[in-house]
mmCIF file of C-alpha atoms in Angstrom:
data_model
loop_
_atom_site.group_PDB
_atom_site.id
_atom_site.type_symbol
_atom_site.label_atom_id
_atom_site.label_comp_id
_atom_site.label_asym_id
_atom_site.label_seq_id
_atom_site.Cartn_x
_atom_site.Cartn_y
_atom_site.Cartn_z
ATOM 1 C CA UNK A 9 -25.248 20.292 -17.953
ATOM 2 C CA UNK A 10 -24.382 16.699 -16.775
ATOM 3 C CA UNK A 11 -23.155 15.953 -13.511
ATOM 4 C CA UNK A 12 -21.578 12.983 -11.743
ATOM 5 C CA UNK A 13 -21.717 12.267 -8.141
ATOM 6 C CA UNK A 14 -18.519 12.520 -6.156
ATOM 7 C CA UNK A 15 -17.990 11.025 -2.881
ATOM 8 C CA UNK A 16 -14.784 11.508 -0.661
ATOM 9 C CA UNK A 17 -14.539 8.653 1.806
ATOM 10 C CA UNK A 18 -12.071 8.377 4.619
ATOM 11 C CA UNK A 19 -11.557 5.604 7.409
ATOM 12 C CA UNK A 20 -12.794 8.520 9.852
ATOM 13 C CA UNK A 21 -16.125 8.692 7.784
ATOM 14 C CA UNK A 22 -17.451 10.359 4.641
ATOM 15 C CA UNK A 23 -16.094 13.925 3.983
ATOM 16 C CA UNK A 24 -18.322 14.959 0.885
ATOM 17 C CA UNK A 25 -20.783 13.495 -1.321
ATOM 18 C CA UNK A 26 -22.339 16.053 -3.966
ATOM 19 C CA UNK A 27 -22.875 16.497 -7.509
ATOM 20 C CA UNK A 28 -20.278 18.048 -9.912
ATOM 21 C CA UNK A 29 -19.666 18.732 -13.419
ATOM 22 C CA UNK A 30 -15.905 17.980 -13.386
ATOM 23 C CA UNK A 31 -13.276 16.192 -11.145
ATOM 24 C CA UNK A 32 -9.598 17.151 -11.844
ATOM 25 C CA UNK A 33 -6.881 15.219 -9.586
ATOM 26 C CA UNK A 34 -3.460 14.214 -9.856
ATOM 27 C CA UNK A 35 -2.657 10.495 -10.194
ATOM 28 C CA UNK A 36 0.480 8.882 -9.970
ATOM 29 C CA UNK A 37 1.003 8.906 -13.482
ATOM 30 C CA UNK A 38 -0.272 12.386 -13.933
ATOM 31 C CA UNK A 39 -3.164 14.833 -13.800
ATOM 32 C CA UNK A 40 -6.536 13.568 -14.651
ATOM 33 C CA UNK A 41 -9.603 15.150 -15.781
ATOM 34 C CA UNK A 42 -12.959 13.400 -15.139
ATOM 35 C CA UNK A 43 -16.204 14.329 -17.021
ATOM 36 C CA UNK A 44 -19.536 12.466 -16.528
ATOM 37 C CA UNK A 45 -19.727 9.395 -18.767
ATOM 38 C CA UNK A 46 -16.121 8.495 -18.229
ATOM 39 C CA UNK A 47 -15.147 4.686 -18.657
ATOM 40 C CA UNK A 48 -14.726 2.761 -15.325
ATOM 41 C CA UNK A 49 -11.287 3.576 -14.093
ATOM 42 C CA UNK A 50 -9.219 2.988 -11.205
ATOM 43 C CA UNK A 51 -6.208 4.997 -10.335
ATOM 44 C CA UNK A 52 -3.886 5.810 -7.367
ATOM 45 C CA UNK A 53 -3.820 9.407 -6.332
ATOM 46 C CA UNK A 54 -0.939 11.271 -4.784
ATOM 47 C CA UNK A 55 -0.928 13.991 -1.960
ATOM 48 C CA UNK A 56 -2.308 16.724 -3.674
ATOM 49 C CA UNK A 57 -5.390 18.712 -4.458
ATOM 50 C CA UNK A 58 -8.476 17.446 -5.728
ATOM 51 C CA UNK A 59 -10.526 20.156 -7.608
ATOM 52 C CA UNK A 60 -14.168 19.626 -8.132
ATOM 53 C CA UNK A 61 -15.921 22.086 -10.818
ATOM 54 C CA UNK A 62 -19.555 23.138 -10.638
ATOM 55 C CA UNK A 63 -21.525 26.328 -12.095
ATOM 56 C CA UNK A 64 -18.422 28.033 -12.840
ATOM 57 C CA UNK A 65 -17.451 27.589 -9.124
ATOM 58 C CA UNK A 66 -14.481 25.393 -7.933
ATOM 59 C CA UNK A 67 -14.278 23.512 -4.781
ATOM 60 C CA UNK A 68 -10.879 21.991 -3.360
ATOM 61 C CA UNK A 69 -9.866 19.369 -1.244
ATOM 62 C CA UNK A 70 -6.603 18.207 0.407
ATOM 63 C CA UNK A 71 -6.089 14.355 -0.427
ATOM 64 C CA UNK A 72 -3.521 12.453 1.203
ATOM 65 C CA UNK A 73 -2.873 9.314 -0.748
ATOM 66 C CA UNK A 74 -5.264 6.432 -1.606
ATOM 67 C CA UNK A 75 -7.065 5.998 -4.767
ATOM 68 C CA UNK A 76 -10.035 6.788 -7.052
ATOM 69 C CA UNK A 77 -12.679 4.488 -8.779
ATOM 70 C CA UNK A 78 -14.531 6.023 -11.442
ATOM 71 C CA UNK A 79 -17.679 4.783 -13.167
ATOM 72 C CA UNK A 80 -19.661 6.441 -15.561
ATOM 73 C CA UNK A 81 -21.714 8.549 -13.208
ATOM 74 C CA UNK A 82 -19.950 8.412 -10.019
ATOM 75 C CA UNK A 83 -16.719 9.162 -8.750
ATOM 76 C CA UNK A 84 -15.503 7.547 -5.299
ATOM 77 C CA UNK A 85 -12.165 8.840 -3.706
ATOM 78 C CA UNK A 86 -11.015 6.566 -0.947
ATOM 79 C CA UNK A 87 -8.322 8.486 1.012
ATOM 80 C CA UNK A 88 -6.432 7.850 4.213
ATOM 81 C CA UNK A 89 -7.400 11.741 4.853
ATOM 82 C CA UNK A 90 -9.223 14.233 3.274
ATOM 83 C CA UNK A 91 -10.019 17.667 4.243
ATOM 84 C CA UNK A 92 -12.023 20.638 3.044
ATOM 85 C CA UNK A 93 -10.156 24.073 3.264
ATOM 86 C CA UNK A 94 -12.178 25.069 6.159
ATOM 87 C CA UNK A 95 -11.207 21.994 7.812
ATOM 88 C CA UNK A 96 -7.808 22.572 7.675
ATOM 89 C CA UNK A 97 -5.696 23.417 10.702
ATOM 90 C CA UNK A 98 -3.133 25.794 9.220
ATOM 91 C CA UNK A 99 -1.205 26.163 12.322
ATOM 92 C CA UNK A 100 -0.753 22.355 12.727
ATOM 93 C CA UNK A 101 0.210 22.253 9.150
ATOM 94 C CA UNK A 102 2.638 25.145 9.576
ATOM 95 C CA UNK A 103 4.206 23.475 12.596
ATOM 96 C CA UNK A 104 4.641 20.066 10.515
ATOM 97 C CA UNK A 105 6.099 21.597 7.870
ATOM 98 C CA UNK A 106 8.881 23.277 9.880
ATOM 99 C CA UNK A 107 9.455 20.008 11.944
ATOM 100 C CA UNK A 108 9.723 18.112 8.509
ATOM 101 C CA UNK A 109 12.091 20.553 6.939
ATOM 102 C CA UNK A 110 14.414 20.513 10.310
ATOM 103 C CA UNK A 111 14.088 16.606 10.054
ATOM 104 C CA UNK A 112 15.143 16.498 6.254
ATOM 105 C CA UNK A 113 18.282 19.056 7.242
ATOM 106 C CA UNK A 114 19.459 16.857 9.952
ATOM 107 C CA UNK A 115 19.914 13.877 7.519
ATOM 108 C CA UNK A 116 19.681 10.789 9.416
ATOM 109 C CA UNK A 117 19.188 7.277 8.192
ATOM 110 C CA UNK A 118 17.105 6.472 5.233
ATOM 111 C CA UNK A 119 13.456 5.599 6.474
ATOM 112 C CA UNK A 120 13.604 8.912 8.515
ATOM 113 C CA UNK A 121 14.184 10.571 5.468
ATOM 114 C CA UNK A 122 11.132 9.143 3.376
ATOM 115 C CA UNK A 123 8.858 9.834 6.307
ATOM 116 C CA UNK A 124 9.840 13.333 6.724
ATOM 117 C CA UNK A 125 9.582 13.898 3.146
ATOM 118 C CA UNK A 126 5.948 12.640 2.843
ATOM 119 C CA UNK A 127 5.225 14.649 5.994
ATOM 120 C CA UNK A 128 6.459 17.736 4.188
ATOM 121 C CA UNK A 129 4.529 16.778 1.228
ATOM 122 C CA UNK A 130 1.287 16.650 3.271
ATOM 123 C CA UNK A 131 1.826 19.870 5.128
ATOM 124 C CA UNK A 132 2.727 21.796 2.136
ATOM 125 C CA UNK A 133 -0.426 20.489 0.201
ATOM 126 C CA UNK A 134 -2.707 21.724 3.074
ATOM 127 C CA UNK A 135 -1.176 25.005 3.299
ATOM 128 C CA UNK A 136 -1.471 25.362 -0.276
ATOM 129 C CA UNK A 137 -5.259 24.424 -0.348
ATOM 130 C CA UNK A 138 -5.834 26.489 2.967
ATOM 131 C CA UNK A 139 -4.972 29.604 1.029
ATOM 132 C CA UNK B 25 -21.935 -10.416 65.592
ATOM 133 C CA UNK B 26 -20.268 -7.417 64.043
ATOM 134 C CA UNK B 27 -20.617 -4.154 66.197
ATOM 135 C CA UNK B 28 -22.866 -1.314 65.012
ATOM 136 C CA UNK B 29 -19.838 0.945 64.220
ATOM 137 C CA UNK B 30 -18.425 -1.870 61.873
ATOM 138 C CA UNK B 31 -21.626 -2.576 59.839
ATOM 139 C CA UNK B 32 -22.154 1.151 59.530
ATOM 140 C CA UNK B 33 -18.512 1.452 58.138
ATOM 141 C CA UNK B 34 -18.912 -0.941 55.814
ATOM 142 C CA UNK B 35 -22.339 0.236 54.608
ATOM 143 C CA UNK B 36 -20.610 3.723 53.869
ATOM 144 C CA UNK B 37 -17.679 2.478 51.950
ATOM 145 C CA UNK B 38 -19.924 0.310 49.883
ATOM 146 C CA UNK B 39 -22.096 3.347 49.083
ATOM 147 C CA UNK B 40 -18.739 5.124 48.109
ATOM 148 C CA UNK B 41 -17.640 2.328 45.760
ATOM 149 C CA UNK B 42 -21.355 2.351 44.330
ATOM 150 C CA UNK B 43 -21.128 5.995 43.482
ATOM 151 C CA UNK B 44 -17.692 5.395 41.678
ATOM 152 C CA UNK B 45 -19.011 2.164 39.630
ATOM 153 C CA UNK B 46 -22.241 4.118 38.807
ATOM 154 C CA UNK B 47 -20.324 7.284 37.415
ATOM 155 C CA UNK B 48 -18.115 4.703 35.196
ATOM 156 C CA UNK B 49 -21.050 3.020 34.041
ATOM 157 C CA UNK B 50 -22.399 6.242 32.790
ATOM 158 C CA UNK B 51 -19.082 7.362 31.374
ATOM 159 C CA UNK B 52 -18.776 4.054 29.474
ATOM 160 C CA UNK B 53 -22.129 4.301 28.044
ATOM 161 C CA UNK B 54 -21.465 7.558 26.476
ATOM 162 C CA UNK B 55 -18.011 6.540 25.268
ATOM 163 C CA UNK B 56 -19.823 3.650 23.778
ATOM 164 C CA UNK B 57 -22.270 5.407 21.898
ATOM 165 C CA UNK B 58 -19.379 7.455 20.294
ATOM 166 C CA UNK B 59 -17.427 4.331 19.439
ATOM 167 C CA UNK B 60 -20.387 2.913 17.760
ATOM 168 C CA UNK B 61 -20.688 5.883 15.795
ATOM 169 C CA UNK B 62 -16.853 5.694 14.680
ATOM 170 C CA UNK B 63 -17.178 2.215 13.786
ATOM 171 C CA UNK B 64 -20.374 3.190 11.573
ATOM 172 C CA UNK B 65 -18.589 5.941 10.002
ATOM 173 C CA UNK B 66 -15.899 3.493 9.149
ATOM 174 C CA UNK B 67 -17.990 1.187 7.249
ATOM 175 C CA UNK B 68 -18.523 3.150 3.967
ATOM 176 C CA UNK B 69 -14.941 3.348 3.568
ATOM 177 C CA UNK B 70 -14.128 -0.553 4.413
ATOM 178 C CA UNK B 71 -16.878 -1.688 2.042
ATOM 179 C CA UNK B 72 -15.941 0.437 -0.685
ATOM 180 C CA UNK B 73 -12.334 -0.757 -0.746
ATOM 181 C CA UNK B 74 -13.323 -4.255 -0.344
ATOM 182 C CA UNK B 75 -15.671 -3.778 -3.260
ATOM 183 C CA UNK B 76 -12.730 -2.551 -5.557
ATOM 184 C CA UNK B 77 -10.152 -5.138 -4.482
ATOM 185 C CA UNK B 78 -12.676 -7.842 -5.027
ATOM 186 C CA UNK B 79 -13.636 -6.555 -8.293
ATOM 187 C CA UNK B 80 -10.041 -6.227 -9.595
ATOM 188 C CA UNK B 81 -9.276 -9.815 -8.385
ATOM 189 C CA UNK B 82 -12.457 -11.036 -10.035
ATOM 190 C CA UNK B 83 -11.747 -9.290 -13.423
ATOM 191 C CA UNK B 84 -8.048 -10.493 -13.312
ATOM 192 C CA UNK B 85 -7.791 -14.209 -12.033
ATOM 193 C CA UNK B 86 -4.094 -13.933 -13.391
ATOM 194 C CA UNK B 87 -3.433 -10.959 -11.063
ATOM 195 C CA UNK B 88 -0.584 -11.858 -8.754
ATOM 196 C CA UNK B 89 0.391 -10.040 -5.826
ATOM 197 C CA UNK B 90 2.584 -11.356 -2.510
ATOM 198 C CA UNK B 91 -0.437 -10.351 -0.409
ATOM 199 C CA UNK B 92 -2.805 -12.530 -2.205
ATOM 200 C CA UNK B 93 -0.785 -15.535 -2.364
ATOM 201 C CA UNK B 94 -0.181 -18.281 0.022
ATOM 202 C CA UNK B 95 3.045 -19.156 1.225
ATOM 203 C CA UNK B 96 4.625 -21.737 3.462
ATOM 204 C CA UNK B 97 4.237 -20.610 7.054
ATOM 205 C CA UNK B 98 7.475 -20.179 9.122
ATOM 206 C CA UNK B 99 6.306 -17.638 11.408
ATOM 207 C CA UNK B 100 2.700 -16.408 12.343
ATOM 208 C CA UNK B 101 1.996 -12.978 13.368
ATOM 209 C CA UNK B 102 -1.012 -12.451 15.896
ATOM 210 C CA UNK B 103 -2.523 -9.074 16.088
ATOM 211 C CA UNK B 104 -4.162 -8.644 19.471
ATOM 212 C CA UNK B 105 -6.532 -5.827 20.313
ATOM 213 C CA UNK B 106 -6.975 -5.327 24.126
ATOM 214 C CA UNK B 107 -7.734 -2.338 26.306
ATOM 215 C CA UNK B 108 -5.170 -0.319 28.346
ATOM 216 C CA UNK B 109 -7.231 -0.574 31.580
ATOM 217 C CA UNK B 110 -9.189 -3.232 33.241
ATOM 218 C CA UNK B 111 -12.441 -3.209 35.092
ATOM 219 C CA UNK B 112 -13.908 -4.211 31.654
ATOM 220 C CA UNK B 113 -15.344 -7.688 32.822
ATOM 221 C CA UNK B 114 -14.052 -10.474 30.825
ATOM 222 C CA UNK B 115 -13.288 -8.222 27.798
ATOM 223 C CA UNK B 116 -9.673 -8.607 27.985
ATOM 224 C CA UNK B 117 -9.474 -12.233 29.623
ATOM 225 C CA UNK B 118 -11.520 -13.810 26.897
ATOM 226 C CA UNK B 119 -9.439 -12.636 24.164
ATOM 227 C CA UNK B 120 -5.956 -13.357 25.683
ATOM 228 C CA UNK B 121 -7.261 -16.840 26.621
ATOM 229 C CA UNK B 122 -8.073 -17.185 23.176
ATOM 230 C CA UNK B 123 -4.824 -16.356 21.882
ATOM 231 C CA UNK B 124 -3.024 -18.293 24.541
ATOM 232 C CA UNK B 125 -4.832 -21.464 23.506
ATOM 233 C CA UNK B 126 -4.226 -20.877 19.817
ATOM 234 C CA UNK B 127 -0.569 -20.290 20.345
ATOM 235 C CA UNK B 128 -0.371 -23.388 22.850
ATOM 236 C CA UNK B 129 -2.049 -25.580 20.337
ATOM 237 C CA UNK B 130 -0.141 -24.610 17.141
ATOM 238 C CA UNK B 131 3.505 -23.668 17.882
ATOM 239 C CA UNK B 132 6.423 -25.572 19.652
ATOM 240 C CA UNK B 133 8.712 -22.842 20.009
ATOM 241 C CA UNK B 134 8.674 -19.081 20.349
ATOM 242 C CA UNK B 135 10.497 -18.827 16.899
ATOM 243 C CA UNK B 136 7.441 -19.748 15.144
ATOM 244 C CA UNK B 137 5.132 -16.708 16.326
ATOM 245 C CA UNK B 138 5.008 -13.201 17.348
ATOM 246 C CA UNK B 139 2.527 -11.021 18.596
ATOM 247 C CA UNK B 140 1.474 -7.199 17.823
ATOM 248 C CA UNK B 141 -0.164 -5.974 20.743
ATOM 249 C CA UNK B 142 -2.741 -2.963 20.885
ATOM 250 C CA UNK B 143 -3.334 -2.254 24.404
ATOM 251 C CA UNK B 144 -1.359 -2.732 27.512
ATOM 252 C CA UNK B 145 -3.303 -5.433 29.089
ATOM 253 C CA UNK B 146 -2.326 -7.570 25.716
ATOM 254 C CA UNK B 147 1.325 -6.324 26.128
ATOM 255 C CA UNK B 148 1.696 -7.232 29.861
ATOM 256 C CA UNK B 149 -0.006 -10.472 29.255
ATOM 257 C CA UNK B 150 2.625 -11.646 26.703
ATOM 258 C CA UNK B 151 5.521 -10.170 28.296
ATOM 259 C CA UNK B 152 4.784 -12.053 31.758
ATOM 260 C CA UNK B 153 4.507 -15.362 29.708
ATOM 261 C CA UNK B 154 7.629 -14.958 27.610
ATOM 262 C CA UNK B 155 5.465 -14.558 24.264
ATOM 263 C CA UNK B 156 7.422 -12.414 21.890
ATOM 264 C CA UNK B 157 6.140 -9.018 21.127
ATOM 265 C CA UNK B 158 7.191 -7.631 18.021
ATOM 266 C CA UNK B 159 5.231 -4.295 18.105
ATOM 267 C CA UNK B 160 3.052 -2.496 20.443
ATOM 268 C CA UNK B 161 0.919 0.345 20.934
ATOM 269 C CA UNK B 162 -0.140 1.533 24.312
ATOM 270 C CA UNK B 163 -2.130 4.349 25.491
ATOM 271 C CA UNK B 164 -4.540 4.561 22.425
ATOM 272 C CA UNK B 165 -7.531 7.183 22.668
ATOM 273 C CA UNK B 166 -11.009 6.068 23.456
ATOM 274 C CA UNK B 167 -11.874 7.392 20.031
ATOM 275 C CA UNK B 168 -8.873 6.558 18.018
ATOM 276 C CA UNK B 169 -8.480 8.073 14.562
ATOM 277 C CA UNK B 170 -6.971 6.578 11.619
ATOM 278 C CA UNK B 171 -3.801 8.514 11.928
ATOM 279 C CA UNK B 172 -3.105 7.111 15.290
ATOM 280 C CA UNK B 173 -3.180 3.649 14.341
ATOM 281 C CA UNK B 174 -1.658 4.217 10.604
ATOM 282 C CA UNK B 175 1.862 3.525 11.725
ATOM 283 C CA UNK B 176 1.314 0.322 13.515
ATOM 284 C CA UNK B 177 -0.976 -0.799 10.580
ATOM 285 C CA UNK B 178 1.449 -0.037 7.983
ATOM 286 C CA UNK B 179 4.622 -1.387 9.949
ATOM 287 C CA UNK B 180 2.391 -4.646 10.331
ATOM 288 C CA UNK B 181 1.777 -4.741 6.754
ATOM 289 C CA UNK B 182 5.410 -4.284 5.942
ATOM 290 C CA UNK B 183 6.319 -7.128 8.440
ATOM 291 C CA UNK B 184 4.442 -9.386 5.952
ATOM 292 C CA UNK B 185 5.857 -7.837 2.777
ATOM 293 C CA UNK B 186 9.370 -8.344 4.189
ATOM 294 C CA UNK B 187 8.449 -11.846 4.813
ATOM 295 C CA UNK B 188 8.958 -11.644 8.538
ATOM 296 C CA UNK B 189 5.676 -13.296 9.268
ATOM 297 C CA UNK B 190 3.996 -15.369 6.672
ATOM 298 C CA UNK B 191 0.705 -14.748 7.884
ATOM 299 C CA UNK B 192 -1.207 -12.513 9.961
ATOM 300 C CA UNK B 193 -4.546 -13.409 12.265
ATOM 301 C CA UNK B 194 -6.008 -10.797 14.287
ATOM 302 C CA UNK B 195 -7.839 -11.152 17.841
ATOM 303 C CA UNK B 196 -10.527 -8.890 18.730
ATOM 304 C CA UNK B 197 -13.837 -8.600 20.641
ATOM 305 C CA UNK B 198 -16.667 -8.044 17.998
ATOM 306 C CA UNK B 199 -19.130 -5.693 19.016
ATOM 307 C CA UNK B 200 -22.508 -7.413 18.751
ATOM 308 C CA UNK B 201 -24.635 -5.403 20.838
ATOM 309 C CA UNK B 202 -24.364 -3.524 23.852
ATOM 310 C CA UNK B 203 -24.699 -6.750 26.293
ATOM 311 C CA UNK B 204 -22.844 -9.005 23.866
ATOM 312 C CA UNK B 205 -19.470 -9.208 22.492
ATOM 313 C CA UNK B 206 -17.921 -11.878 20.874
ATOM 314 C CA UNK B 207 -14.117 -12.965 20.415
ATOM 315 C CA UNK B 208 -13.562 -12.881 16.879
ATOM 316 C CA UNK B 209 -10.198 -14.374 15.098
ATOM 317 C CA UNK B 210 -9.639 -13.583 11.367
ATOM 318 C CA UNK B 211 -7.059 -14.456 8.970
ATOM 319 C CA UNK B 212 -6.013 -11.112 7.570
ATOM 320 C CA UNK B 213 -3.120 -11.842 5.415
ATOM 321 C CA UNK B 214 -2.673 -13.316 3.060
ATOM 322 C CA UNK B 215 -6.070 -12.062 1.545
ATOM 323 C CA UNK B 216 -7.839 -15.048 0.515
ATOM 324 C CA UNK B 217 -11.588 -14.462 0.745
ATOM 325 C CA UNK B 218 -11.614 -13.136 -2.971
ATOM 326 C CA UNK B 219 -14.889 -14.691 -4.004
ATOM 327 C CA UNK B 220 -16.644 -12.706 -6.670
ATOM 328 C CA UNK B 221 -19.895 -10.582 -5.657
ATOM 329 C CA UNK B 222 -21.850 -10.687 -8.823
ATOM 330 C CA UNK B 223 -22.053 -7.094 -10.026
ATOM 331 C CA UNK B 224 -18.365 -6.401 -11.342
ATOM 332 C CA UNK B 225 -17.421 -3.901 -13.801
ATOM 333 C CA UNK B 226 -14.539 -4.094 -16.184
ATOM 334 C CA UNK B 227 -11.995 -1.459 -15.184
ATOM 335 C CA UNK B 228 -9.220 0.521 -17.044
ATOM 336 C CA UNK B 229 -6.195 0.858 -14.775
ATOM 337 C CA UNK B 230 -4.097 3.804 -14.675
ATOM 338 C CA UNK B 231 -1.087 2.984 -14.731
ATOM 339 C CA UNK B 232 -1.506 -0.784 -14.695
ATOM 340 C CA UNK B 233 -3.352 -3.404 -12.555
ATOM 341 C CA UNK B 234 0.167 -4.378 -10.635
ATOM 342 C CA UNK B 235 0.668 -1.041 -9.580
ATOM 343 C CA UNK B 236 -2.826 -0.505 -8.460
ATOM 344 C CA UNK B 237 -2.632 -3.770 -6.291
ATOM 345 C CA UNK B 238 0.401 -2.300 -4.961
ATOM 346 C CA UNK B 239 -1.354 0.550 -3.457
ATOM 347 C CA UNK B 240 -4.337 -0.873 -2.854
ATOM 348 C CA UNK B 241 -3.726 -4.072 -0.996
ATOM 349 C CA UNK B 242 -1.636 -2.437 1.754
ATOM 350 C CA UNK B 243 -4.324 0.123 2.052
ATOM 351 C CA UNK B 244 -7.031 -2.560 2.340
ATOM 352 C CA UNK B 245 -5.182 -4.620 5.050
ATOM 353 C CA UNK B 246 -4.571 -1.320 6.943
ATOM 354 C CA UNK B 247 -8.214 -0.498 6.670
ATOM 355 C CA UNK B 248 -9.151 -3.904 7.979
ATOM 356 C CA UNK B 249 -6.824 -3.588 10.940
ATOM 357 C CA UNK B 250 -8.331 0.155 11.721
ATOM 358 C CA UNK B 251 -12.181 -1.551 11.494
ATOM 359 C CA UNK B 252 -11.071 -4.151 13.932
ATOM 360 C CA UNK B 253 -9.636 -1.688 16.466
ATOM 361 C CA UNK B 254 -12.940 0.515 16.109
ATOM 362 C CA UNK B 255 -15.215 -2.773 16.626
ATOM 363 C CA UNK B 256 -12.787 -3.609 19.523
ATOM 364 C CA UNK B 257 -13.128 -0.046 21.103
ATOM 365 C CA UNK B 258 -16.978 -0.163 20.920
ATOM 366 C CA UNK B 259 -16.814 -3.661 22.430
ATOM 367 C CA UNK B 260 -14.437 -2.255 25.223
ATOM 368 C CA UNK B 261 -16.824 0.368 26.247
ATOM 369 C CA UNK B 262 -19.752 -1.944 26.061
ATOM 370 C CA UNK B 263 -18.001 -4.587 28.395
ATOM 371 C CA UNK B 264 -17.014 -2.091 30.775
ATOM 372 C CA UNK B 265 -20.711 -0.735 30.993
ATOM 373 C CA UNK B 266 -22.080 -4.013 31.688
ATOM 374 C CA UNK B 267 -19.449 -4.826 34.139
ATOM 375 C CA UNK B 268 -19.920 -1.559 35.856
ATOM 376 C CA UNK B 269 -23.628 -2.023 35.914
ATOM 377 C CA UNK B 270 -23.484 -5.474 37.565
ATOM 378 C CA UNK B 271 -20.849 -3.885 40.050
ATOM 379 C CA UNK B 272 -23.712 -1.416 40.976
ATOM 380 C CA UNK B 273 -26.327 -4.001 41.095
ATOM 381 C CA UNK B 274 -24.241 -5.972 43.529
ATOM 382 C CA UNK B 275 -23.311 -2.899 45.701
ATOM 383 C CA UNK B 276 -26.949 -2.408 46.119
ATOM 384 C CA UNK B 277 -27.698 -5.897 47.267
ATOM 385 C CA UNK B 278 -24.934 -5.715 49.387
ATOM 386 C CA UNK B 279 -26.069 -2.643 51.125
ATOM 387 C CA UNK B 280 -29.435 -4.137 51.335
ATOM 388 C CA UNK B 281 -28.102 -6.959 53.449
ATOM 389 C CA UNK B 282 -25.697 -4.840 55.670
ATOM 390 C CA UNK B 283 -28.805 -2.461 56.283
ATOM 391 C CA UNK B 284 -30.806 -5.407 57.455
ATOM 392 C CA UNK B 285 -28.066 -6.639 59.767
ATOM 393 C CA UNK B 286 -27.431 -3.219 61.057
ATOM 394 C CA UNK B 287 -31.100 -2.792 62.056
ATOM 395 C CA UNK B 288 -31.131 -6.329 63.618
ATOM 396 C CA UNK B 289 -27.860 -5.458 65.601
ATOM 397 C CA UNK B 290 -29.515 -1.871 66.760
ATOM 398 C CA UNK B 291 -32.529 -3.836 67.926
ATOM 399 C CA UNK B 292 -30.569 -6.443 69.741
ATOM 400 C CA UNK B 293 -28.782 -3.685 71.470
ATOM 401 C CA UNK B 294 -31.966 -1.780 72.704
ATOM 402 C CA UNK B 295 -33.556 -4.979 73.794
ATOM 403 C CA UNK B 296 -30.560 -6.022 75.815
ATOM 404 C CA UNK B 297 -30.252 -2.348 77.457
ATOM 405 C CA UNK B 298 -34.052 -2.745 78.612
ATOM 406 C CA UNK B 299 -33.722 -6.021 79.961
ATOM 407 C CA UNK B 300 -30.759 -4.861 81.871
ATOM 408 C CA UNK B 301 -32.736 -1.728 83.031
ATOM 409 C CA UNK B 302 -35.540 -3.887 84.211
ATOM 410 C CA UNK B 303 -33.100 -6.339 85.812
ATOM 411 C CA UNK B 304 -31.690 -3.493 87.610
ATOM 412 C CA UNK B 305 -35.217 -2.309 89.074
ATOM 413 C CA UNK B 306 -35.862 -5.382 89.882
ATOM 414 C CA UNK B 307 -32.879 -6.099 92.177
ATOM 415 C CA UNK B 308 -33.668 -2.700 93.943
ATOM 416 C CA UNK B 309 -37.201 -3.849 95.011
#
């Protein structure tokens, strides 16, 4: 089976670089599945899980924002942060979740609200993937 | 001539100072190699994002985005990267001198510019001289990660988008090697250096290039700020290491000089004592 090289890069350093058969991720316009030989593409990603498939197995990554660049044999994901399930600090994510929830309920001004919502999304995404 | 006890006291205190500077040198050396690694880890991200931005700009010469367009400059933003603590040789002073000269030569009134300060030294410098500071971040870790600087970076980029500032310059020490750091000034925004790099491939854009630029360009600018910060941190540790090494060397030299004059004073004292004894004996005979 043909494969494509996937590399995930963050400002704090590369997270992963390996060959996979398929990449599926959530872009801002919807779910995207990338197979080898895809035409060159650039798409922004949401706070979501990226799933990498290989030999009937699947690996997951928690992605926070950023975008992906696709070439026929290579996919590069540039994210502000990216974590493998084993790297996720579950305790911290839970704390962040409850903090964001309480902030959302307190209903203050607009900017706080947006930021809390994003924080909640990140926390939920991390918890989701770590399970 | 100073008394024996005075000299002895000075030798002791210099030795203690030397111990401290030596320890600081070693601490900075290990922090420097860590900071260097961080700066290296960032390189692939920085290069990749630049590549994508450039190829989009190259394939779509008609692409427009506020961050790509020059506009009339009413207010300039200066982002200054300094350390929180001193004892780093010329690290802070050279950046701040450069900033001060630039401001003096380019602006008449304080309405025309604002400073975004990273590090306490830069913040205090501006406050003392009445330079307006729009934002600041103090007490940054020695090995900062992206999340720590993210907020400041995105707020700074936001200031540009909101037209609070019309250009953004960044002042920092570029890490050349362990013994050499260079004050560097770059214009960050608007993004201008978009020369094509040759190998570009046509991309599909999902959903469209305008939206992509909306996401990509702020991220690119933030990445540049973070890159400059990592560079600055590596320089800071290198500068501190060099400063502490020369302090240790100076202490060694001083201890040598003092030991010499201590021995001289001791000898003089002995000679005097002998002369006195001989004199006393001669008087008895």
